[in-house]
Structure formats: structure tokens, C-alpha cells
XYZ file of C-alpha atoms in Angstrom:
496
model
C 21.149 -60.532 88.986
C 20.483 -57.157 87.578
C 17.174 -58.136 86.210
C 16.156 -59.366 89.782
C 17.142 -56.161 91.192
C 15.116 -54.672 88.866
C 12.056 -56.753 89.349
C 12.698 -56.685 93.225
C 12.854 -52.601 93.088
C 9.134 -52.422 90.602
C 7.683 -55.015 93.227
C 8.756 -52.616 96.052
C 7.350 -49.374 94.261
C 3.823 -51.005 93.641
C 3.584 -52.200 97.165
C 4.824 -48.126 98.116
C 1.414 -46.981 95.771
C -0.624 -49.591 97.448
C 0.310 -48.845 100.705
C -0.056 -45.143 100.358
C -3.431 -45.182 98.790
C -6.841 -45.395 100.455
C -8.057 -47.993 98.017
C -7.637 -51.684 97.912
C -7.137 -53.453 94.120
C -10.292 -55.954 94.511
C -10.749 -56.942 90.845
C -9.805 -55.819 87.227
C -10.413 -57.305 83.901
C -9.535 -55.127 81.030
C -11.943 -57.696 78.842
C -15.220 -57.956 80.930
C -17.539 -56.592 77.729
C -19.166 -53.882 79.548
C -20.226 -51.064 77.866
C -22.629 -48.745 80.017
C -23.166 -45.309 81.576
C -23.008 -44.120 85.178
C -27.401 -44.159 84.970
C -27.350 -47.684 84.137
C -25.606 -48.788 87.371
C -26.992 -49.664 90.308
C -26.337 -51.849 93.572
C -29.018 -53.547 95.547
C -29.599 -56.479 97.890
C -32.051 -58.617 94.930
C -32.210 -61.534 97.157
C -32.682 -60.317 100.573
C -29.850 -62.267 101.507
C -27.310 -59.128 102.819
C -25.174 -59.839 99.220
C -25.214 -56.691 97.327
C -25.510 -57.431 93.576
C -24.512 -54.931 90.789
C -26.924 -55.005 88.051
C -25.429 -53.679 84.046
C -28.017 -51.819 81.711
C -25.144 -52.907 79.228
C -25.388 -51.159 76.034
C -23.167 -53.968 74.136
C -20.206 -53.335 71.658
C -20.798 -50.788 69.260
C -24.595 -50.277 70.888
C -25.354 -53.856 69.582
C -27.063 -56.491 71.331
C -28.029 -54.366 74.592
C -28.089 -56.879 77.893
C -29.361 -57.161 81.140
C -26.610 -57.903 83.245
C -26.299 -58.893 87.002
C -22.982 -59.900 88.588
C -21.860 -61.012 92.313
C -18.442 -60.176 92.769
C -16.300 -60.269 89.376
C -18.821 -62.590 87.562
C -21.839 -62.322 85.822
C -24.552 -63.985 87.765
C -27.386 -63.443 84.877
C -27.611 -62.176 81.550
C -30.373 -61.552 79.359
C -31.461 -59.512 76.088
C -32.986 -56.234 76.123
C -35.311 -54.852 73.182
C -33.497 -51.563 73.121
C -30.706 -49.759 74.492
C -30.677 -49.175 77.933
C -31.493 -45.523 79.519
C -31.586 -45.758 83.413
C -31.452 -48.277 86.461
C -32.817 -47.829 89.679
C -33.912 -50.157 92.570
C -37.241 -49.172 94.936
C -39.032 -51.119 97.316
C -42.751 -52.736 96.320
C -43.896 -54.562 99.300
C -44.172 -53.701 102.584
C -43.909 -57.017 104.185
C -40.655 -58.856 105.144
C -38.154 -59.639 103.743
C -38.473 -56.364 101.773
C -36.485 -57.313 98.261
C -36.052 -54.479 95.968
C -37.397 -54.945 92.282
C -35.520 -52.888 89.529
C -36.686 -50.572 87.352
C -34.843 -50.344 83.975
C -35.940 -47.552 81.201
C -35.419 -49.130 77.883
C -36.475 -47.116 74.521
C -40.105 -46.265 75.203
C -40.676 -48.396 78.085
C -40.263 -48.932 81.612
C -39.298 -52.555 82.679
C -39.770 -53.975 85.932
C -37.872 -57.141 87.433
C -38.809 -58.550 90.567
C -36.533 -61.630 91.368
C -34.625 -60.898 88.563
C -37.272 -61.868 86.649
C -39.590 -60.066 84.061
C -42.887 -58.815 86.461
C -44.159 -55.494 84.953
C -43.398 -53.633 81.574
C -44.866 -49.640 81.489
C -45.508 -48.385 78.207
C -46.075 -44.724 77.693
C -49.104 -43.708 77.683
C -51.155 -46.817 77.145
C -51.482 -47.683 81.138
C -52.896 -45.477 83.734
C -50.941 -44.792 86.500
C -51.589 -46.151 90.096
C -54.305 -44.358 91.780
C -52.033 -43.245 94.894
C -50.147 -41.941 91.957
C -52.601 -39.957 90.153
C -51.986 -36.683 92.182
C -47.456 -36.839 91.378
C -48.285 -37.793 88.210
C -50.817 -35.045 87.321
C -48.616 -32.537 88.978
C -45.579 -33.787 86.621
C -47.953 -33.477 83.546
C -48.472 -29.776 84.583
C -44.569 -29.013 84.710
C -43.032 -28.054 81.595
C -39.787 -27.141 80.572
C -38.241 -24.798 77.686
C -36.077 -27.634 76.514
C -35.650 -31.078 76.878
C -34.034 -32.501 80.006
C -31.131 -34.620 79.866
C -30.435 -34.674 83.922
C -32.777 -35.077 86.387
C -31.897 -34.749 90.340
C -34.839 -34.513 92.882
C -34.424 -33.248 96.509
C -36.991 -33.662 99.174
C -39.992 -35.703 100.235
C -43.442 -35.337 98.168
C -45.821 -34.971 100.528
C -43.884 -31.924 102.390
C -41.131 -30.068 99.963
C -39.233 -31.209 97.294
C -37.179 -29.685 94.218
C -36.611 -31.013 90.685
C -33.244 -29.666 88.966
C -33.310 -30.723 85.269
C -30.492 -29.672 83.376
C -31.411 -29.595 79.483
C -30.053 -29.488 76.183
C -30.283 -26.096 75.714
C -27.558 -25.625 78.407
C -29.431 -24.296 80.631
C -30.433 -26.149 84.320
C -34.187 -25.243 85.781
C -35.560 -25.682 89.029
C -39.146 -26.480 89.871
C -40.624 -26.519 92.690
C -43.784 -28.347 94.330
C -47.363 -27.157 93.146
C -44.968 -24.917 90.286
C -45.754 -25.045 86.975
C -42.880 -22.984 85.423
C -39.309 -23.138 86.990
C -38.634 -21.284 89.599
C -34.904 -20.591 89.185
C -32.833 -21.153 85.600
C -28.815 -21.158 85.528
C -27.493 -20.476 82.144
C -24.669 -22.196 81.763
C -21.292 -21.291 79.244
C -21.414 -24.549 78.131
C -23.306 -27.922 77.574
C -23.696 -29.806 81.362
C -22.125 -33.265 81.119
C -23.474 -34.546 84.267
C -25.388 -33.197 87.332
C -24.940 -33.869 90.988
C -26.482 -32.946 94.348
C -23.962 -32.984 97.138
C -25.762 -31.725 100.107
C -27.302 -28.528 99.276
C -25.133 -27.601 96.083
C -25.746 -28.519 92.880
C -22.683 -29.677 91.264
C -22.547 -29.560 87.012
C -20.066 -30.767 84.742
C -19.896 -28.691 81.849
C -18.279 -29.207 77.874
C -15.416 -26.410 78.809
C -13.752 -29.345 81.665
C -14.853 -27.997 84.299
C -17.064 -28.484 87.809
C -19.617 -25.378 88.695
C -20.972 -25.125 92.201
C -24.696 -23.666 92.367
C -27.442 -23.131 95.111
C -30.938 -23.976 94.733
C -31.391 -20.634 93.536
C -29.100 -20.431 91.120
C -26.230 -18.630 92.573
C -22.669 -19.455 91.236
C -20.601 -20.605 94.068
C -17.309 -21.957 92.776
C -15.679 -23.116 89.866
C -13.023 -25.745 89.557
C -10.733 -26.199 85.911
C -10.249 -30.159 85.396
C -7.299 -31.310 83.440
C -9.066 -32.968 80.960
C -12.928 -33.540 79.592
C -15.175 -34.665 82.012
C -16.901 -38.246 80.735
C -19.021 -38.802 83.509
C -20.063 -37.788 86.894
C -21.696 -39.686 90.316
C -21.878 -38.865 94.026
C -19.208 -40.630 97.018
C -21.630 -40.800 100.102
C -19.538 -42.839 102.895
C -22.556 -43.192 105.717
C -19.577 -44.068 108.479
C -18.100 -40.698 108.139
C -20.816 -38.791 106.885
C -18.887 -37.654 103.735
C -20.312 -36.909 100.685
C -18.240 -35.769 97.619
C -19.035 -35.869 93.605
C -16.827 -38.383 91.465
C -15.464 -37.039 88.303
C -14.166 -39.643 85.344
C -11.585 -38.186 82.858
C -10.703 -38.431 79.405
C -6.919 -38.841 80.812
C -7.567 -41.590 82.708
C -8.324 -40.592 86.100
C -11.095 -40.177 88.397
C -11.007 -37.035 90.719
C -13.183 -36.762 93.952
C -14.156 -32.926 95.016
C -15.356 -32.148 98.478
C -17.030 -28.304 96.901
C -14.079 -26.822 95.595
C -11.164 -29.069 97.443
C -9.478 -32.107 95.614
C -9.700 -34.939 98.460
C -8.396 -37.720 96.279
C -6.903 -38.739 92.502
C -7.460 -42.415 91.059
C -5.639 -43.293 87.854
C -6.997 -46.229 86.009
C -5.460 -47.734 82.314
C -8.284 -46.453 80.468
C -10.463 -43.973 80.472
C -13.319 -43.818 83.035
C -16.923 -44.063 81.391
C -19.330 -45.338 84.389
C -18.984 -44.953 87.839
C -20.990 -46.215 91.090
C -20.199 -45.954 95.048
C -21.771 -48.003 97.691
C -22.015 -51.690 99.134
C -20.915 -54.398 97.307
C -21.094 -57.841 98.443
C -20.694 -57.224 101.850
C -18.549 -54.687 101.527
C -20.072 -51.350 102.917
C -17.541 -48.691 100.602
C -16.971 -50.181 96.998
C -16.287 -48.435 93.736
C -17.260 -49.878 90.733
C -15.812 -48.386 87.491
C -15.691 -49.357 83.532
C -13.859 -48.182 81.095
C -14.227 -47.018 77.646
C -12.136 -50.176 75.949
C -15.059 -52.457 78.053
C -12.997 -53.333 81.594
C -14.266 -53.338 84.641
C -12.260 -52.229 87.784
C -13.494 -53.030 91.463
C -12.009 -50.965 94.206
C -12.692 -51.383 98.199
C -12.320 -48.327 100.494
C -9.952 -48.825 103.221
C -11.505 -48.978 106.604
C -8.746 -46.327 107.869
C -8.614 -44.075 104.897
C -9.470 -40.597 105.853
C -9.847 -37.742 102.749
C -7.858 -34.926 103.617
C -8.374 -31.733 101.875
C -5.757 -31.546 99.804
C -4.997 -35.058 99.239
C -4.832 -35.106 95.866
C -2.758 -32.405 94.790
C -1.597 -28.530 95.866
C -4.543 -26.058 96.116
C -5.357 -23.032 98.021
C -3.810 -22.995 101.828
C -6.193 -23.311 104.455
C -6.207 -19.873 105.622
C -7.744 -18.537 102.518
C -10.878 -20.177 103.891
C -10.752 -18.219 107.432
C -13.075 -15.569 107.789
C -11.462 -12.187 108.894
C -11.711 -10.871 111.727
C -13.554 -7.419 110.711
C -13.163 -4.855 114.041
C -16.469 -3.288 114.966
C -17.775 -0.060 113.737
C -16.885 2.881 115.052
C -18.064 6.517 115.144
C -16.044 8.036 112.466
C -16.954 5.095 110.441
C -20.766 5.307 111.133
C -20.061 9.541 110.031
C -17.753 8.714 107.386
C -20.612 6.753 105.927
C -23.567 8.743 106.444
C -21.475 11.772 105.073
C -20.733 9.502 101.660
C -24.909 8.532 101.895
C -25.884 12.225 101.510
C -23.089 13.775 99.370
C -22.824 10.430 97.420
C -23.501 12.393 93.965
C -21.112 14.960 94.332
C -18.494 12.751 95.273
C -18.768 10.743 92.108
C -18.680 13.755 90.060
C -15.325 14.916 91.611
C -14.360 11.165 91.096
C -15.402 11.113 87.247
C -13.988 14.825 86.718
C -10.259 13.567 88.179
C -10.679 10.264 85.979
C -11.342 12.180 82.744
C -8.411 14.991 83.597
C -6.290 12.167 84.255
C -6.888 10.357 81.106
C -6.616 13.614 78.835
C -3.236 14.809 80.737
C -2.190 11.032 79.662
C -3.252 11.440 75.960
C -1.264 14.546 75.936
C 2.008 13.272 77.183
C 1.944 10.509 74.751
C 1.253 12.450 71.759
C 4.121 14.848 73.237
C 6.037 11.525 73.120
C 5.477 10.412 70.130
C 6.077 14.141 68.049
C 9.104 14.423 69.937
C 9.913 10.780 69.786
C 10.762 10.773 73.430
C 10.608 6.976 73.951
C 12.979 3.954 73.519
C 10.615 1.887 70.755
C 10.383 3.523 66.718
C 6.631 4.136 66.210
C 7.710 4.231 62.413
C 7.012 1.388 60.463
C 10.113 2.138 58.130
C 12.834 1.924 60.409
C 11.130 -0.324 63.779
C 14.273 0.294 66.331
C 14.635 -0.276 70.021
C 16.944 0.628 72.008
C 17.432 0.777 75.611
C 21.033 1.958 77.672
C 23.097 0.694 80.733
C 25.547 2.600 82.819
C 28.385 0.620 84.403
C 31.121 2.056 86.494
C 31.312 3.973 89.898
C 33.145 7.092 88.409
C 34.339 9.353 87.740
C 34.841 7.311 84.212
C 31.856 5.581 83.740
C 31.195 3.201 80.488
C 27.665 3.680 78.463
C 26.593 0.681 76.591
C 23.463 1.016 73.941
C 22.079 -1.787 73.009
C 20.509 -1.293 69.184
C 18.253 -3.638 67.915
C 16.170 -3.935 64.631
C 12.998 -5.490 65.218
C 11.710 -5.470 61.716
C 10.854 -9.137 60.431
C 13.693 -9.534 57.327
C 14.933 -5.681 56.030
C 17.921 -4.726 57.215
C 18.702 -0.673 58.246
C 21.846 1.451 57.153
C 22.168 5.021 57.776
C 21.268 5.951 61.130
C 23.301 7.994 63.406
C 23.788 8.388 67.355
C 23.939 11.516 68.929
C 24.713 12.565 72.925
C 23.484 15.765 74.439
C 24.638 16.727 77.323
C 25.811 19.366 79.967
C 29.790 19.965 79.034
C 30.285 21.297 82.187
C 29.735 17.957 84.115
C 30.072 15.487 81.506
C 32.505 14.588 78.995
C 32.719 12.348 75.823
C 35.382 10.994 73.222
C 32.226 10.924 70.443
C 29.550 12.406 71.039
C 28.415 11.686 67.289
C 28.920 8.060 65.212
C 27.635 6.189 62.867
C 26.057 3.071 63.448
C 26.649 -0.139 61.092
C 24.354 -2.145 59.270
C 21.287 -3.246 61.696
C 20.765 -7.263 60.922
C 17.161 -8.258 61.942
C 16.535 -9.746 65.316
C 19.933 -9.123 66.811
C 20.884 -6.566 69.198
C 24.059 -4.274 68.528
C 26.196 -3.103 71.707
C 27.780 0.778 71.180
C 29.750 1.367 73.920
C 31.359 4.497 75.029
C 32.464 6.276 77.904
C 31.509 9.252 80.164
C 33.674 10.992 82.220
C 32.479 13.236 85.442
C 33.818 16.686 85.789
C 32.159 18.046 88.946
C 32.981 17.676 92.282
C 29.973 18.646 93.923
C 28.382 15.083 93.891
C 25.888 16.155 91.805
C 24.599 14.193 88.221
C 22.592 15.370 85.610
C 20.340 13.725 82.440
C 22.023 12.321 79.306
C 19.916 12.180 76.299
C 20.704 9.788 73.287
C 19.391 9.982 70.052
C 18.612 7.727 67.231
C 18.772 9.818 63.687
C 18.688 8.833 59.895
C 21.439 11.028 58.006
C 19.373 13.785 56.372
C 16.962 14.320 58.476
C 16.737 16.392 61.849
C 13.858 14.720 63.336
C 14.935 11.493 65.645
C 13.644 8.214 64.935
C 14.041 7.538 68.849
C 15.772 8.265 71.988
C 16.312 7.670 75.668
C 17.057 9.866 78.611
C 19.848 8.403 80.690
C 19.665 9.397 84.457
C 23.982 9.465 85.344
C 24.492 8.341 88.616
C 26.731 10.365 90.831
C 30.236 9.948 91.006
C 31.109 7.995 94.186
C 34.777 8.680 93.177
C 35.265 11.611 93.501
C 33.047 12.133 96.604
C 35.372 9.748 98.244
C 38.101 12.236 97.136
């Protein structure tokens, strides 16, 4: 019975988690053999026939036997062998007739491969063939744009005959944007660390960087926001629900979960079993919002979008409250303002030499009470590496007997200290002690000694005055510390 319970009560938590995610469980197979980056995937209609296909630049175990893979649904529809590991996948439309079935274009070693029916229809070697003649102007403009290192992300922006942008993040951690008709980037980011991955999300550029974390950039390079992850980023794609009009950057981590970012805000947190190394977002079968992930051990995980799931900012986790993001309401300018300003315009110089003057009297008046301090050793904490004390007081009581505990503590690492001595001054006529000199014991390392005594209060004025203590070794005059108690008056005998 009690294992029942206990399988009836892990049956009702998973079907809690499933209801209160946005994501349905379509398919997982921890041993589906696919080994491949986020560039390799890509989903397209190959038959015309509204079924969305995935197709696998799979890079094989251990980056052996590299594969062509295509699969509807959980299984692999075709396979076949590939000459050399697999760099990029991307579908594009040939024909302009109907039905318009995409061909795909896989980059593989030196070449360019081109299927069209899922079968082998065009292979691009470069240089050896020249380009298409309605491509000779893009490609001659490409030949002109160079780069101070050697790209390992590419995003373009734009249409070519109008405007577009090309942001290639390179090796040498550094991203560069060109521009059309430009033969030298335009803009360069220099990033603290090596990018990871590189994603356009509307008009920011987001990067992944080596330090785990996502950077938020314009066009032009400014730095817009930074986010920390939890763990190293492994790869990176773009969310782009067309229903809602959402678009948000993926991030896979090393701990095993994927993280979608809206900018800056956390909309939602998937944890898988293993760690994320591929990720793609789009239709899939005829399913408009499916994510497609595999994992570093070789699974593969399908997950459908609820129809009724909403991101929330927020949704993941705790971040920043809303109302950081309102813009204040500034009041208008008025005329002392507007003088106040044109006043600090023409006597700007002046004013920072009065500034600068104050700063540098300020700074030598400090010097000077800390050397003061330390000659007279006016301050709770030795300065001596001999005998490293601290000490610090507390007065108890509400009078007139009040009862002064020091607390004596030897800070030094293993030496012990013997020989020191406490002495009180203070004014006889208000105050008075039943020692006003001892010895203090031996000072153990690390631990802190009590001495308490107690003070009486003489005057019936309500007034209090300053009780200094100090810390001496017996033979000499000069304190090794001390501490300047401020009495507190005696409520006592104002009551009296």
C-alpha cells in the first residue's frame, strides 16, 4: 500500500509539471544517435505536401561517419553518407513555378551540396565554378569585403537590392558590421570574451560569450544589456512564434537547461536530462510551434508549444520588478533651472577648481587624522605586527552603576600574548571605578577575552562624559591600542 501511495503521489507531481508548463512532451529518445550543431538543423516542407521534415547534418559518434539525415516525426525517413563533416543547413527556394519545393543546401568541408528531392542535384566547389550571372554583382561585392579575422558567425539583416547588414562575429573576439557597397566594417564590438553564438532578435544583436553570459548590442555597436547565465552557454538559436509576434533567443546550458530571453527578461526555463547541444524552433509536421533539441549523450527531445501558453516576463524566475522599466516622470524646466545652468556653462572652470581644491583639503585633513591615530594609537585594531589586538567595549546598565565589558581578542595566527595591561582614564568627579588598572591574562589566538568591570555615576546633573581605555605592554608608556567610550547618562538618578 505504501508503495502505491508513493507511485500514486510521483504520478500526481508529473502531471502538476505538465500541467503548469507551456510545453507538451511529444517525443524523447535518449538513444536516437544524433550528434549535430544548432547550424546543421533545419525544417522545411521537402515534398510540398504541408509535412514539415527536419533534416540532420549529423556529425556521427566521435565525428565519424558524418550522415545526411531526414526524419518525419520521431523517425528517420532517409539517411545517407556525407564526404566530410557537416558545417551548415539551410533550405531556399529554386523554382518559381508551383508547387514551390525547397532544395537544401548543406556546406560540407570545401563544398557546397545541393539536394533537390532529397536527392543529390548540384555540388559547388570553391572556386572551380563561376557563379550565376544574376549573381555576379553579390558575389563580387562579397569578394571586396574583408575582415581582420576569420568569421565564425554570420547573421545578415535586410534585402540586397535596397539595405542590408552583415554581422560576423570572429575568432578574434571581436563582432564587425558591414554594410552594403562597404568594403571595411563599419562598426566593430570588442568583446571580453570569445562569442559562442550570435543572434538577431529584432533590431539587437544578441552574443553569447565564453564568460556565461548574453550581451545585447545595436547595429552600431552600443552595449545595451547584459545578462549572467548560470552555467556555460553551448549553443544559441532564435524563438519566432508568427501567431503572437514574439521573438526571443534560445540559450542551451551546460546544466541542463534551456533558457529563453525576451532582451534582458527570462520568459521561460526548460530542463532536459542532458545537456542541450542543438536547438531549432518552428513547424514540424503540422505542427506550427515545435522545438527540436539534442543532447550531448546523442538524444533527441521533441517539444510542442501549447496553443494557450503565453510568456510572461518573469516566467522563469525572480528578476527586476516592473517598475524599474517605467520612465520617470522628469517635471519641466524651469527658470532657475535654465539660470542655474547657464551660470554653471560660464563659470564651469572655476567651479571645478573650488571642487578639486575642497577634494584635495579633504583628503590631506584625512591623512592627518590617521597618522594622528596611529602615533597616538587612538583606534580599537593594533597596527603592530608584534602584538595584533582588537578590542572593542559595551556599556550595559541604566545607572547610576553601570557594568563595562571589554572584549580582548588576539588576532595573531598561532603566538600567544602575556604582559599587557588595561588602564581607565577618566573624570573622578563623575565617574568612579573599583580598578582602574589590571592585568590581563594570557591572550590564546582567535578567542575573545571578556574584562568586565563597573562604573559608577557621581553627578546629578544628567550630564556624561568620555571614558578612555587603554591597551599597554608592562614597560612601556606608549599604548598598543585604545577606545574612547561615550557613558551614557544616568537615567537613575534623573528619575531621582
Amino acid at each position: 500500500m505504501a508503495a502505491a501511495s508513493s507511485s500514486d503521489s510521483d504520478c500526481g507531481r508529473a502531471e502538476s509539471n505538465e500541467a503548469s508548463s507551456k510545453w507538451l512532451d511529444a517525443h524523447y529518445d535518449p538513444v536516437a544517435n544524433i550528434h549535430t550543431f544548432s547550424s546543421c538543423l533545419a525544417l522545411a516542407d521537402l515534398h510540398g505536401d504541408g509535412e514539415y521534415k527536419l533534416v540532420v547534418g549529423d556529425l556521427g559518434p566521435g565525428g565519424q561517419h558524418p550522415r545526411l539525415k531526414v526524419l518525419k516525426g520521431p523517425t528517420v525517413l532517409t539517411e545517407s553518407p556525407l564526404p566530410a563533416l557537416p558545417a551548415a543547413a539551410a533550405t531556399f527556394l529554386m523554382e518559381q513555378h508551383e508547387p514551390r519545393t525547397p532544395a537544401l543546401a548543406l556546406a560540407s568541408g570545401p563544398c557546397v551540396y545541393v539536394y533537390k528531392n532529397l536527392r543529390p542535384y548540384f555540388k559547388f566547389s570553391l572556386p572551380q565554378l563561376p557563379p550565376n550571372p544574376l549573381e555576379q554583382d553579390l558575389w563580387n561585392q562579397a569578394k571586396e569585403m574583408s575582415l581582420p579575422s576569420v568569421p565564425v558567425f554570420l547573421d545578415v539583416s535586410g534585402q540586397f537590392d535596397v539595405e542590408f547588414r552583415l554581422a560576423a562575429a570572429c575568432r578574434n573576439g571581436n563582432i564587425y558590421i558591414l554594410r552594403r557597397d562597404a568594403k571595411r566594417p563599419k562598426y566593430c564590438i570588442e568583446l571580453s570574451a570569445q562569442p559562442v553564438g550570435l543572434v538577431r532578435v529584432h533590431k539587437v544583436l544578441v552574443v553569447g560569450s565564453t564568460q556565461d553570459s548574453l550581451h545585447g548590442f545595436t547595429h552600431k555597436g552600443k552595449k545595451l544589456w547584459t545578462v549572467q547565465m548560470p552555467a556555460a552557454i553551448l549553443t544559441m538559436n532564435l524563438l519566432e512564434q508568427h501567431s503572437r509576434g514574439l521573438q526571443a533567443v534560445m540559450a542551451g546550458l551546460a546544466n541542463g537547461e534551456v533558457r529563453i530571453y525576451r532582451d534582458k527578461t527570462l520568459l521561460n526555463v526548460i530542463r532536459t536530462p542532458d545537456a542541450v547541444t542543438s536547438l531549432c524552433f518552428g513547424r514540424y509536421g503540422r505542427e506550427d510551434n515545435t522545438l527540436i533539441m539534442t543532447t550531448r549523450g546523442g538524444g533527441l527531445i521533441i517539444k510542442i508549444l501549447k496553443r494557450t501558453a503565453v510568456f510572461v516576463e518573469g516566467g522563469g524566475e525572480a528578476g527586476p520588478p516592473p517598475a524599474q522599466a517605467l520612465k520617470l516622470n522628469v517635471p519641466r524646466k524651469t527658470r532657475l533651472y535654465v539660470d542655474q545652468t547657464l551660470r554653471e556653462r560660464e563659470a564651469g572652470t572655476a567651479m571645478h577648481r573650488t571642487f578639486q581644491t575642497d577634494l584635495y583639503l579633504l583628503r590631506l585633513r584625512t591623512a592627518r587624522a590617521y597618522v594622528q591615530a596611529l602615533e597616538s594609537s587612538l583606534n580599537p585594531v593594533s597596527v603592530t605586527a608584534r602584538e595584533p589586538l582588537k578590542l572593542h567595549a559595551v556599556v550595559q546598565g541604566l545607572g547610576p552603576t553601570f557594568k563595562l565589558t571589554l572584549h580582548l581578542q588576539n588576532t595573531s595566527a598561532a603566538r600567544p600574548i602575556l604582559g599587557l595591561l588595561v588602564c581607565f582614564l577618566y573624570n573622578e568627579v563623575l565617574y568612579a571605578l573599583p580598578r582602574a588598572f589590571f592585568k590581563v591574562p594570557l591572550l590564546v589566538p582567535g578567542l575573545s577575552y571578556p574584562l568586565e568591570t563597573f562604573v559608577e555615576s557621581l553627578s546629578d546633573k544628567g550630564i556624561s562624559d568620555i571614558i578612555k581605555v587603554l591597551v599597554l605592554r608592562e614597560g612601556q608608556s606608549a599604548p598598543l591600542l585604545s577606545a574612547h567610550i561615550n557613558m551614557p547618562v544616568s537615567e537613575g538618578l534623573a528619575a531621582a
